Amino acid sequence: MALLTALTIKVSAQETPEAPQLEFALQLKVTLGEAFGIDNTQHGRRTVIPITGGTFEGPLLKGTIINGGADYQLNTENRTELEAIYCIKTDDGIYIHVRNRGIIASGKDADGKPTFYFRAAPQFEAPADSKYGWLNNSLFVCAPSFSSDFKGIVLNVWRVK
């Protein structure tokens, strides 16, 4: 209890806590199949976008995205909740499971200007005894890049330090 009190006093004394730092982990270039939807479910419109492949690369890993995953989206008026589930394979043959959950939201700011927000938090499941085990023990955030040169979605992923 004394430790908790000491920590509370120390945190209370700071005006603004230091923000966590981010370090670039990888970029995924995901190819997509034809989307289909289920209208008017009890939760909104369900959209499923097949993940058909692609590539990824970062300072510590590189490889391909395995065909067979999907991005499951739940759409309401100005908001989409997404959950993409798929696997990647490193160039040295290690399979890693990915579950990426996020939010896409559009609206207007206080001045009436349009706003767009798209962020997600991928979770990786790599073999713990592999050189990719570090993916299991960190939090990650990602944001898209949009390009007319690539037909799919490009996701930039950072590790929260």
mmCIF file with all atom_site columns, C-alpha atoms in Angstrom:
data_model
loop_
_atom_site.group_PDB
_atom_site.id
_atom_site.type_symbol
_atom_site.label_atom_id
_atom_site.label_alt_id
_atom_site.label_comp_id
_atom_site.label_asym_id
_atom_site.label_entity_id
_atom_site.label_seq_id
_atom_site.pdbx_PDB_ins_code
_atom_site.Cartn_x
_atom_site.Cartn_y
_atom_site.Cartn_z
_atom_site.occupancy
_atom_site.B_iso_or_equiv
_atom_site.pdbx_formal_charge
_atom_site.auth_seq_id
_atom_site.auth_comp_id
_atom_site.auth_asym_id
_atom_site.auth_atom_id
_atom_site.pdbx_PDB_model_num
ATOM 1   C CA . MET A 1 1   ? 0.000   0.000   0.000   1.00 0.00 ? 1   MET A CA 1
ATOM 2   C CA . ALA A 1 2   ? 2.877   2.383   0.775   1.00 0.00 ? 2   ALA A CA 1
ATOM 3   C CA . LEU A 1 3   ? 4.309   1.788   -2.705  1.00 0.00 ? 3   LEU A CA 1
ATOM 4   C CA . LEU A 1 4   ? 0.960   2.640   -4.291  1.00 0.00 ? 4   LEU A CA 1
ATOM 5   C CA . THR A 1 5   ? 0.767   5.836   -2.230  1.00 0.00 ? 5   THR A CA 1
ATOM 6   C CA . ALA A 1 6   ? 4.309   6.814   -3.249  1.00 0.00 ? 6   ALA A CA 1
ATOM 7   C CA . LEU A 1 7   ? 3.495   6.182   -6.907  1.00 0.00 ? 7   LEU A CA 1
ATOM 8   C CA . THR A 1 8   ? 0.276   8.168   -6.644  1.00 0.00 ? 8   THR A CA 1
ATOM 9   C CA . ILE A 1 9   ? 2.129   11.128  -5.118  1.00 0.00 ? 9   ILE A CA 1
ATOM 10  C CA . LYS A 1 10  ? 4.846   10.969  -7.776  1.00 0.00 ? 10  LYS A CA 1
ATOM 11  C CA . VAL A 1 11  ? 2.335   10.834  -10.649 1.00 0.00 ? 11  VAL A CA 1
ATOM 12  C CA . SER A 1 12  ? 0.209   13.590  -9.128  1.00 0.00 ? 12  SER A CA 1
ATOM 13  C CA . ALA A 1 13  ? 3.257   15.871  -8.902  1.00 0.00 ? 13  ALA A CA 1
ATOM 14  C CA . GLN A 1 14  ? 3.797   15.758  -12.683 1.00 0.00 ? 14  GLN A CA 1
ATOM 15  C CA . GLU A 1 15  ? 1.788   18.231  -14.706 1.00 0.00 ? 15  GLU A CA 1
ATOM 16  C CA . THR A 1 16  ? 1.739   16.242  -17.933 1.00 0.00 ? 16  THR A CA 1
ATOM 17  C CA . PRO A 1 17  ? 2.834   12.613  -18.101 1.00 0.00 ? 17  PRO A CA 1
ATOM 18  C CA . GLU A 1 18  ? 5.382   11.772  -20.773 1.00 0.00 ? 18  GLU A CA 1
ATOM 19  C CA . ALA A 1 19  ? 3.749   10.188  -23.826 1.00 0.00 ? 19  ALA A CA 1
ATOM 20  C CA . PRO A 1 20  ? 4.899   6.735   -24.926 1.00 0.00 ? 20  PRO A CA 1
ATOM 21  C CA . GLN A 1 21  ? 7.287   6.709   -27.875 1.00 0.00 ? 21  GLN A CA 1
ATOM 22  C CA . LEU A 1 22  ? 6.683   4.835   -31.122 1.00 0.00 ? 22  LEU A CA 1
ATOM 23  C CA . GLU A 1 23  ? 9.159   2.998   -33.317 1.00 0.00 ? 23  GLU A CA 1
ATOM 24  C CA . PHE A 1 24  ? 8.433   1.863   -36.868 1.00 0.00 ? 24  PHE A CA 1
ATOM 25  C CA . ALA A 1 25  ? 7.955   -1.924  -36.989 1.00 0.00 ? 25  ALA A CA 1
ATOM 26  C CA . LEU A 1 26  ? 6.722   -2.788  -40.487 1.00 0.00 ? 26  LEU A CA 1
ATOM 27  C CA . GLN A 1 27  ? 4.622   -1.870  -43.484 1.00 0.00 ? 27  GLN A CA 1
ATOM 28  C CA . LEU A 1 28  ? 1.998   -4.274  -44.826 1.00 0.00 ? 28  LEU A CA 1
ATOM 29  C CA . LYS A 1 29  ? 0.816   -4.062  -48.431 1.00 0.00 ? 29  LYS A CA 1
ATOM 30  C CA . VAL A 1 30  ? -2.393  -6.080  -48.339 1.00 0.00 ? 30  VAL A CA 1
ATOM 31  C CA . THR A 1 31  ? -4.223  -7.206  -51.481 1.00 0.00 ? 31  THR A CA 1
ATOM 32  C CA . LEU A 1 32  ? -7.981  -7.539  -51.178 1.00 0.00 ? 32  LEU A CA 1
ATOM 33  C CA . GLY A 1 33  ? -10.752 -9.508  -52.835 1.00 0.00 ? 33  GLY A CA 1
ATOM 34  C CA . GLU A 1 34  ? -14.269 -8.396  -53.636 1.00 0.00 ? 34  GLU A CA 1
ATOM 35  C CA . ALA A 1 35  ? -16.158 -7.201  -50.574 1.00 0.00 ? 35  ALA A CA 1
ATOM 36  C CA . PHE A 1 36  ? -19.645 -8.422  -49.737 1.00 0.00 ? 36  PHE A CA 1
ATOM 37  C CA . GLY A 1 37  ? -22.117 -7.266  -47.129 1.00 0.00 ? 37  GLY A CA 1
ATOM 38  C CA . ILE A 1 38  ? -24.986 -8.313  -44.946 1.00 0.00 ? 38  ILE A CA 1
ATOM 39  C CA . ASP A 1 39  ? -27.438 -5.441  -44.538 1.00 0.00 ? 39  ASP A CA 1
ATOM 40  C CA . ASN A 1 40  ? -29.529 -4.546  -41.523 1.00 0.00 ? 40  ASN A CA 1
ATOM 41  C CA . THR A 1 41  ? -28.173 -6.928  -38.899 1.00 0.00 ? 41  THR A CA 1
ATOM 42  C CA . GLN A 1 42  ? -29.024 -6.244  -35.271 1.00 0.00 ? 42  GLN A CA 1
ATOM 43  C CA . HIS A 1 43  ? -25.633 -4.499  -34.991 1.00 0.00 ? 43  HIS A CA 1
ATOM 44  C CA . GLY A 1 44  ? -25.572 -2.618  -38.319 1.00 0.00 ? 44  GLY A CA 1
ATOM 45  C CA . ARG A 1 45  ? -24.218 -3.508  -41.745 1.00 0.00 ? 45  ARG A CA 1
ATOM 46  C CA . ARG A 1 46  ? -21.616 -6.287  -41.756 1.00 0.00 ? 46  ARG A CA 1
ATOM 47  C CA . THR A 1 47  ? -19.011 -6.047  -44.535 1.00 0.00 ? 47  THR A CA 1
ATOM 48  C CA . VAL A 1 48  ? -16.477 -8.786  -45.232 1.00 0.00 ? 48  VAL A CA 1
ATOM 49  C CA . ILE A 1 49  ? -13.389 -8.007  -47.307 1.00 0.00 ? 49  ILE A CA 1
ATOM 50  C CA . PRO A 1 50  ? -11.291 -11.069 -48.228 1.00 0.00 ? 50  PRO A CA 1
ATOM 51  C CA . ILE A 1 51  ? -7.519  -10.749 -47.745 1.00 0.00 ? 51  ILE A CA 1
ATOM 52  C CA . THR A 1 52  ? -5.914  -12.378 -50.770 1.00 0.00 ? 52  THR A CA 1
ATOM 53  C CA . GLY A 1 53  ? -2.194  -11.822 -50.161 1.00 0.00 ? 53  GLY A CA 1
ATOM 54  C CA . GLY A 1 54  ? 0.452   -9.141  -50.249 1.00 0.00 ? 54  GLY A CA 1
ATOM 55  C CA . THR A 1 55  ? 3.826   -8.413  -48.717 1.00 0.00 ? 55  THR A CA 1
ATOM 56  C CA . PHE A 1 56  ? 5.276   -6.878  -45.571 1.00 0.00 ? 56  PHE A CA 1
ATOM 57  C CA . GLU A 1 57  ? 8.633   -5.464  -44.613 1.00 0.00 ? 57  GLU A CA 1
ATOM 58  C CA . GLY A 1 58  ? 10.250  -3.817  -41.621 1.00 0.00 ? 58  GLY A CA 1
ATOM 59  C CA . PRO A 1 59  ? 13.681  -3.473  -40.035 1.00 0.00 ? 59  PRO A CA 1
ATOM 60  C CA . LEU A 1 60  ? 13.435  -6.917  -38.337 1.00 0.00 ? 60  LEU A CA 1
ATOM 61  C CA . LEU A 1 61  ? 11.105  -8.932  -40.580 1.00 0.00 ? 61  LEU A CA 1
ATOM 62  C CA . LYS A 1 62  ? 9.997   -9.376  -44.173 1.00 0.00 ? 62  LYS A CA 1
ATOM 63  C CA . GLY A 1 63  ? 7.702   -11.736 -46.028 1.00 0.00 ? 63  GLY A CA 1
ATOM 64  C CA . THR A 1 64  ? 4.303   -12.398 -47.555 1.00 0.00 ? 64  THR A CA 1
ATOM 65  C CA . ILE A 1 65  ? 0.696   -12.146 -46.433 1.00 0.00 ? 65  ILE A CA 1
ATOM 66  C CA . ILE A 1 66  ? -1.134  -15.474 -46.722 1.00 0.00 ? 66  ILE A CA 1
ATOM 67  C CA . ASN A 1 67  ? -4.321  -15.722 -48.801 1.00 0.00 ? 67  ASN A CA 1
ATOM 68  C CA . GLY A 1 68  ? -7.379  -16.695 -46.769 1.00 0.00 ? 68  GLY A CA 1
ATOM 69  C CA . GLY A 1 69  ? -7.840  -14.028 -44.115 1.00 0.00 ? 69  GLY A CA 1
ATOM 70  C CA . ALA A 1 70  ? -10.530 -11.359 -44.051 1.00 0.00 ? 70  ALA A CA 1
ATOM 71  C CA . ASP A 1 71  ? -11.348 -7.916  -42.727 1.00 0.00 ? 71  ASP A CA 1
ATOM 72  C CA . TYR A 1 72  ? -14.697 -8.061  -40.896 1.00 0.00 ? 72  TYR A CA 1
ATOM 73  C CA . GLN A 1 73  ? -16.282 -4.633  -40.615 1.00 0.00 ? 73  GLN A CA 1
ATOM 74  C CA . LEU A 1 74  ? -19.358 -3.504  -38.732 1.00 0.00 ? 74  LEU A CA 1
ATOM 75  C CA . ASN A 1 75  ? -20.739 -0.274  -40.176 1.00 0.00 ? 75  ASN A CA 1
ATOM 76  C CA . THR A 1 76  ? -23.076 2.203   -38.550 1.00 0.00 ? 76  THR A CA 1
ATOM 77  C CA . GLU A 1 77  ? -23.872 5.720   -39.777 1.00 0.00 ? 77  GLU A CA 1
ATOM 78  C CA . ASN A 1 78  ? -20.478 7.463   -39.350 1.00 0.00 ? 78  ASN A CA 1
ATOM 79  C CA . ARG A 1 79  ? -18.388 4.715   -37.779 1.00 0.00 ? 79  ARG A CA 1
ATOM 80  C CA . THR A 1 80  ? -16.894 1.382   -38.764 1.00 0.00 ? 80  THR A CA 1
ATOM 81  C CA . GLU A 1 81  ? -15.416 -1.124  -36.346 1.00 0.00 ? 81  GLU A CA 1
ATOM 82  C CA . LEU A 1 82  ? -12.974 -3.448  -38.046 1.00 0.00 ? 82  LEU A CA 1
ATOM 83  C CA . GLU A 1 83  ? -11.348 -6.731  -37.165 1.00 0.00 ? 83  GLU A CA 1
ATOM 84  C CA . ALA A 1 84  ? -8.952  -8.204  -39.693 1.00 0.00 ? 84  ALA A CA 1
ATOM 85  C CA . ILE A 1 85  ? -7.739  -11.748 -39.073 1.00 0.00 ? 85  ILE A CA 1
ATOM 86  C CA . TYR A 1 86  ? -4.998  -13.241 -41.224 1.00 0.00 ? 86  TYR A CA 1
ATOM 87  C CA . CYS A 1 87  ? -1.548  -14.836 -41.235 1.00 0.00 ? 87  CYS A CA 1
ATOM 88  C CA . ILE A 1 88  ? 1.813   -13.710 -42.537 1.00 0.00 ? 88  ILE A CA 1
ATOM 89  C CA . LYS A 1 89  ? 4.864   -15.795 -43.434 1.00 0.00 ? 89  LYS A CA 1
ATOM 90  C CA . THR A 1 90  ? 8.380   -14.472 -42.988 1.00 0.00 ? 90  THR A CA 1
ATOM 91  C CA . ASP A 1 91  ? 11.030  -14.949 -45.671 1.00 0.00 ? 91  ASP A CA 1
ATOM 92  C CA . ASP A 1 92  ? 12.654  -17.575 -43.458 1.00 0.00 ? 92  ASP A CA 1
ATOM 93  C CA . GLY A 1 93  ? 9.439   -19.646 -43.251 1.00 0.00 ? 93  GLY A CA 1
ATOM 94  C CA . ILE A 1 94  ? 7.906   -18.623 -39.901 1.00 0.00 ? 94  ILE A CA 1
ATOM 95  C CA . TYR A 1 95  ? 4.113   -18.225 -39.773 1.00 0.00 ? 95  TYR A CA 1
ATOM 96  C CA . ILE A 1 96  ? 2.682   -15.417 -37.610 1.00 0.00 ? 96  ILE A CA 1
ATOM 97  C CA . HIS A 1 97  ? -1.006  -14.905 -36.822 1.00 0.00 ? 97  HIS A CA 1
ATOM 98  C CA . VAL A 1 98  ? -2.341  -11.316 -36.945 1.00 0.00 ? 98  VAL A CA 1
ATOM 99  C CA . ARG A 1 99  ? -5.543  -9.910  -35.447 1.00 0.00 ? 99  ARG A CA 1
ATOM 100 C CA . ASN A 1 100 ? -5.982  -6.216  -36.161 1.00 0.00 ? 100 ASN A CA 1
ATOM 101 C CA . ARG A 1 101 ? -8.837  -4.310  -34.496 1.00 0.00 ? 101 ARG A CA 1
ATOM 102 C CA . GLY A 1 102 ? -9.641  -0.697  -35.190 1.00 0.00 ? 102 GLY A CA 1
ATOM 103 C CA . ILE A 1 103 ? -12.000 2.171   -35.890 1.00 0.00 ? 103 ILE A CA 1
ATOM 104 C CA . ILE A 1 104 ? -12.800 4.212   -38.957 1.00 0.00 ? 104 ILE A CA 1
ATOM 105 C CA . ALA A 1 105 ? -14.875 7.295   -38.217 1.00 0.00 ? 105 ALA A CA 1
ATOM 106 C CA . SER A 1 106 ? -15.970 10.299  -40.203 1.00 0.00 ? 106 SER A CA 1
ATOM 107 C CA . GLY A 1 107 ? -17.793 13.392  -39.120 1.00 0.00 ? 107 GLY A CA 1
ATOM 108 C CA . LYS A 1 108 ? -17.293 17.115  -38.729 1.00 0.00 ? 108 LYS A CA 1
ATOM 109 C CA . ASP A 1 109 ? -15.103 19.117  -36.391 1.00 0.00 ? 109 ASP A CA 1
ATOM 110 C CA . ALA A 1 110 ? -16.238 22.116  -34.322 1.00 0.00 ? 110 ALA A CA 1
ATOM 111 C CA . ASP A 1 111 ? -15.919 24.357  -37.424 1.00 0.00 ? 111 ASP A CA 1
ATOM 112 C CA . GLY A 1 112 ? -18.015 22.036  -39.585 1.00 0.00 ? 112 GLY A CA 1
ATOM 113 C CA . LYS A 1 113 ? -15.044 20.724  -41.595 1.00 0.00 ? 113 LYS A CA 1
ATOM 114 C CA . PRO A 1 114 ? -15.055 17.006  -42.505 1.00 0.00 ? 114 PRO A CA 1
ATOM 115 C CA . THR A 1 115 ? -12.948 14.707  -40.334 1.00 0.00 ? 115 THR A CA 1
ATOM 116 C CA . PHE A 1 116 ? -11.593 11.211  -40.966 1.00 0.00 ? 116 PHE A CA 1
ATOM 117 C CA . TYR A 1 117 ? -10.033 8.896   -38.397 1.00 0.00 ? 117 TYR A CA 1
ATOM 118 C CA . PHE A 1 118 ? -8.585  5.435   -39.123 1.00 0.00 ? 118 PHE A CA 1
ATOM 119 C CA . ARG A 1 119 ? -6.414  3.700   -36.543 1.00 0.00 ? 119 ARG A CA 1
ATOM 120 C CA . ALA A 1 120 ? -6.038  0.093   -35.490 1.00 0.00 ? 120 ALA A CA 1
ATOM 121 C CA . ALA A 1 121 ? -4.082  -2.032  -33.031 1.00 0.00 ? 121 ALA A CA 1
ATOM 122 C CA . PRO A 1 122 ? -2.624  -5.214  -34.509 1.00 0.00 ? 122 PRO A CA 1
ATOM 123 C CA . GLN A 1 123 ? -1.767  -8.117  -32.217 1.00 0.00 ? 123 GLN A CA 1
ATOM 124 C CA . PHE A 1 124 ? 0.775   -10.686 -33.341 1.00 0.00 ? 124 PHE A CA 1
ATOM 125 C CA . GLU A 1 125 ? 1.099   -14.341 -32.343 1.00 0.00 ? 125 GLU A CA 1
ATOM 126 C CA . ALA A 1 126 ? 4.578   -15.545 -33.260 1.00 0.00 ? 126 ALA A CA 1
ATOM 127 C CA . PRO A 1 127 ? 6.381   -18.682 -32.064 1.00 0.00 ? 127 PRO A CA 1
ATOM 128 C CA . ALA A 1 128 ? 7.758   -17.650 -28.678 1.00 0.00 ? 128 ALA A CA 1
ATOM 129 C CA . ASP A 1 129 ? 11.076  -19.422 -29.271 1.00 0.00 ? 129 ASP A CA 1
ATOM 130 C CA . SER A 1 130 ? 11.661  -17.732 -32.653 1.00 0.00 ? 130 SER A CA 1
ATOM 131 C CA . LYS A 1 131 ? 13.493  -14.517 -33.431 1.00 0.00 ? 131 LYS A CA 1
ATOM 132 C CA . TYR A 1 132 ? 10.002  -13.002 -33.877 1.00 0.00 ? 132 TYR A CA 1
ATOM 133 C CA . GLY A 1 133 ? 8.942   -13.713 -30.277 1.00 0.00 ? 133 GLY A CA 1
ATOM 134 C CA . TRP A 1 134 ? 9.314   -9.985  -29.499 1.00 0.00 ? 134 TRP A CA 1
ATOM 135 C CA . LEU A 1 135 ? 6.081   -9.413  -31.457 1.00 0.00 ? 135 LEU A CA 1
ATOM 136 C CA . ASN A 1 136 ? 4.172   -11.236 -28.694 1.00 0.00 ? 136 ASN A CA 1
ATOM 137 C CA . ASN A 1 137 ? 5.323   -8.856  -25.982 1.00 0.00 ? 137 ASN A CA 1
ATOM 138 C CA . SER A 1 138 ? 4.579   -5.413  -27.364 1.00 0.00 ? 138 SER A CA 1
ATOM 139 C CA . LEU A 1 139 ? 1.607   -3.267  -28.226 1.00 0.00 ? 139 LEU A CA 1
ATOM 140 C CA . PHE A 1 140 ? 1.320   -1.933  -31.776 1.00 0.00 ? 140 PHE A CA 1
ATOM 141 C CA . VAL A 1 141 ? -0.683  0.755   -33.550 1.00 0.00 ? 141 VAL A CA 1
ATOM 142 C CA . CYS A 1 142 ? -1.191  1.213   -37.258 1.00 0.00 ? 142 CYS A CA 1
ATOM 143 C CA . ALA A 1 143 ? -2.513  3.746   -39.732 1.00 0.00 ? 143 ALA A CA 1
ATOM 144 C CA . PRO A 1 144 ? -3.186  3.431   -43.445 1.00 0.00 ? 144 PRO A CA 1
ATOM 145 C CA . SER A 1 145 ? -1.378  5.021   -46.353 1.00 0.00 ? 145 SER A CA 1
ATOM 146 C CA . PHE A 1 146 ? -3.403  5.629   -49.475 1.00 0.00 ? 146 PHE A CA 1
ATOM 147 C CA . SER A 1 147 ? -1.850  5.353   -52.919 1.00 0.00 ? 147 SER A CA 1
ATOM 148 C CA . SER A 1 148 ? -3.283  5.156   -56.414 1.00 0.00 ? 148 SER A CA 1
ATOM 149 C CA . ASP A 1 149 ? -0.269  2.978   -57.349 1.00 0.00 ? 149 ASP A CA 1
ATOM 150 C CA . PHE A 1 150 ? -1.352  0.046   -55.153 1.00 0.00 ? 150 PHE A CA 1
ATOM 151 C CA . LYS A 1 151 ? -4.703  -1.745  -55.379 1.00 0.00 ? 151 LYS A CA 1
ATOM 152 C CA . GLY A 1 152 ? -5.252  -2.776  -51.796 1.00 0.00 ? 152 GLY A CA 1
ATOM 153 C CA . ILE A 1 153 ? -4.469  -1.200  -48.471 1.00 0.00 ? 153 ILE A CA 1
ATOM 154 C CA . VAL A 1 154 ? -1.089  -0.171  -47.086 1.00 0.00 ? 154 VAL A CA 1
ATOM 155 C CA . LEU A 1 155 ? -0.775  -0.267  -43.303 1.00 0.00 ? 155 LEU A CA 1
ATOM 156 C CA . ASN A 1 156 ? 2.145   1.310   -41.441 1.00 0.00 ? 156 ASN A CA 1
ATOM 157 C CA . VAL A 1 157 ? 2.723   -0.319  -38.056 1.00 0.00 ? 157 VAL A CA 1
ATOM 158 C CA . TRP A 1 158 ? 4.573   1.117   -35.043 1.00 0.00 ? 158 TRP A CA 1
ATOM 159 C CA . ARG A 1 159 ? 5.586   -0.583  -31.803 1.00 0.00 ? 159 ARG A CA 1
ATOM 160 C CA . VAL A 1 160 ? 4.730   1.329   -28.632 1.00 0.00 ? 160 VAL A CA 1
ATOM 161 C CA . LYS A 1 161 ? 8.015   1.585   -26.700 1.00 0.00 ? 161 LYS A CA 1
#
